[in-house]
Amino acid sequence: MPAVLPQSFYARDALIVAEALLGKLICHDDVVVRVTEVEAYCHPHDSANHCRFGRTARNEPMWGPGGHAYVYLCYGMHHMLNIVTNAPDEGAAVLIRACEPVSGAARIAARRGSIRGPAVLTGPGKVGAALGLDTSFSGRPLFKS
């Protein structure tokens, strides 16, 4: 099991954290994936940022301190994993867009409908499914095992 990153790792600008997340491992249950693609969302000048219209129940984790998950449901079917960054009240996060499997291939395949191969984790909804995430994970700290 890889070392857990400290909260200070996430308490930096989203653009810096996004680059630093590339190659890092995400572990949940017996699934381990390596981050291969990310996308940073910064507030207030990013029109794609979920915080652009202010605080809501859905985006509340993004307003908190860095190092927490922000998981939302997209199109009513895909759970998207974002890593909250920056300082509290800055509304920034990094979307995990794609990963590669490291371990737990059988669990990933089961969660992804028996899909295997290079495309199994090429998309943020696929990553959320492979990790078995839902919106109950939103707000959870990532700097604790």
Short mmCIF file of C-alpha atoms in Angstrom, two decimals, residues 9 12-23 35 37-41 85 93-96:
data_model
loop_
_atom_site.label_atom_id
_atom_site.label_comp_id
_atom_site.label_asym_id
_atom_site.label_seq_id
_atom_site.Cartn_x
_atom_site.Cartn_y
_atom_site.Cartn_z
CA PHE A 9 0.12 18.24 -0.67
CA ARG A 12 -1.75 24.32 -3.08
CA ASP A 13 -2.97 25.87 -6.30
CA ALA A 14 -5.09 23.46 -8.36
CA LEU A 15 -2.77 23.75 -11.38
CA ILE A 16 0.23 22.69 -9.29
CA VAL A 17 -1.65 19.84 -7.61
CA ALA A 18 -3.02 18.65 -10.96
CA GLU A 19 0.46 18.19 -12.36
CA ALA A 20 1.71 16.61 -9.12
CA LEU A 21 -1.15 14.06 -9.14
CA LEU A 22 -0.01 12.54 -12.43
CA GLY A 23 1.48 9.13 -11.66
CA VAL A 35 -3.55 8.72 -12.38
CA GLU A 37 -4.96 12.43 -16.89
CA VAL A 38 -6.32 15.31 -14.82
CA GLU A 39 -8.13 18.62 -15.28
CA ALA A 40 -7.92 21.57 -12.88
CA TYR A 41 -10.88 23.81 -12.01
CA THR A 85 -7.24 21.81 -3.60
CA ALA A 93 -10.45 21.03 -7.42
CA VAL A 94 -8.79 18.60 -9.82
CA LEU A 95 -10.92 16.15 -11.79
CA ILE A 96 -9.38 12.70 -12.19
#
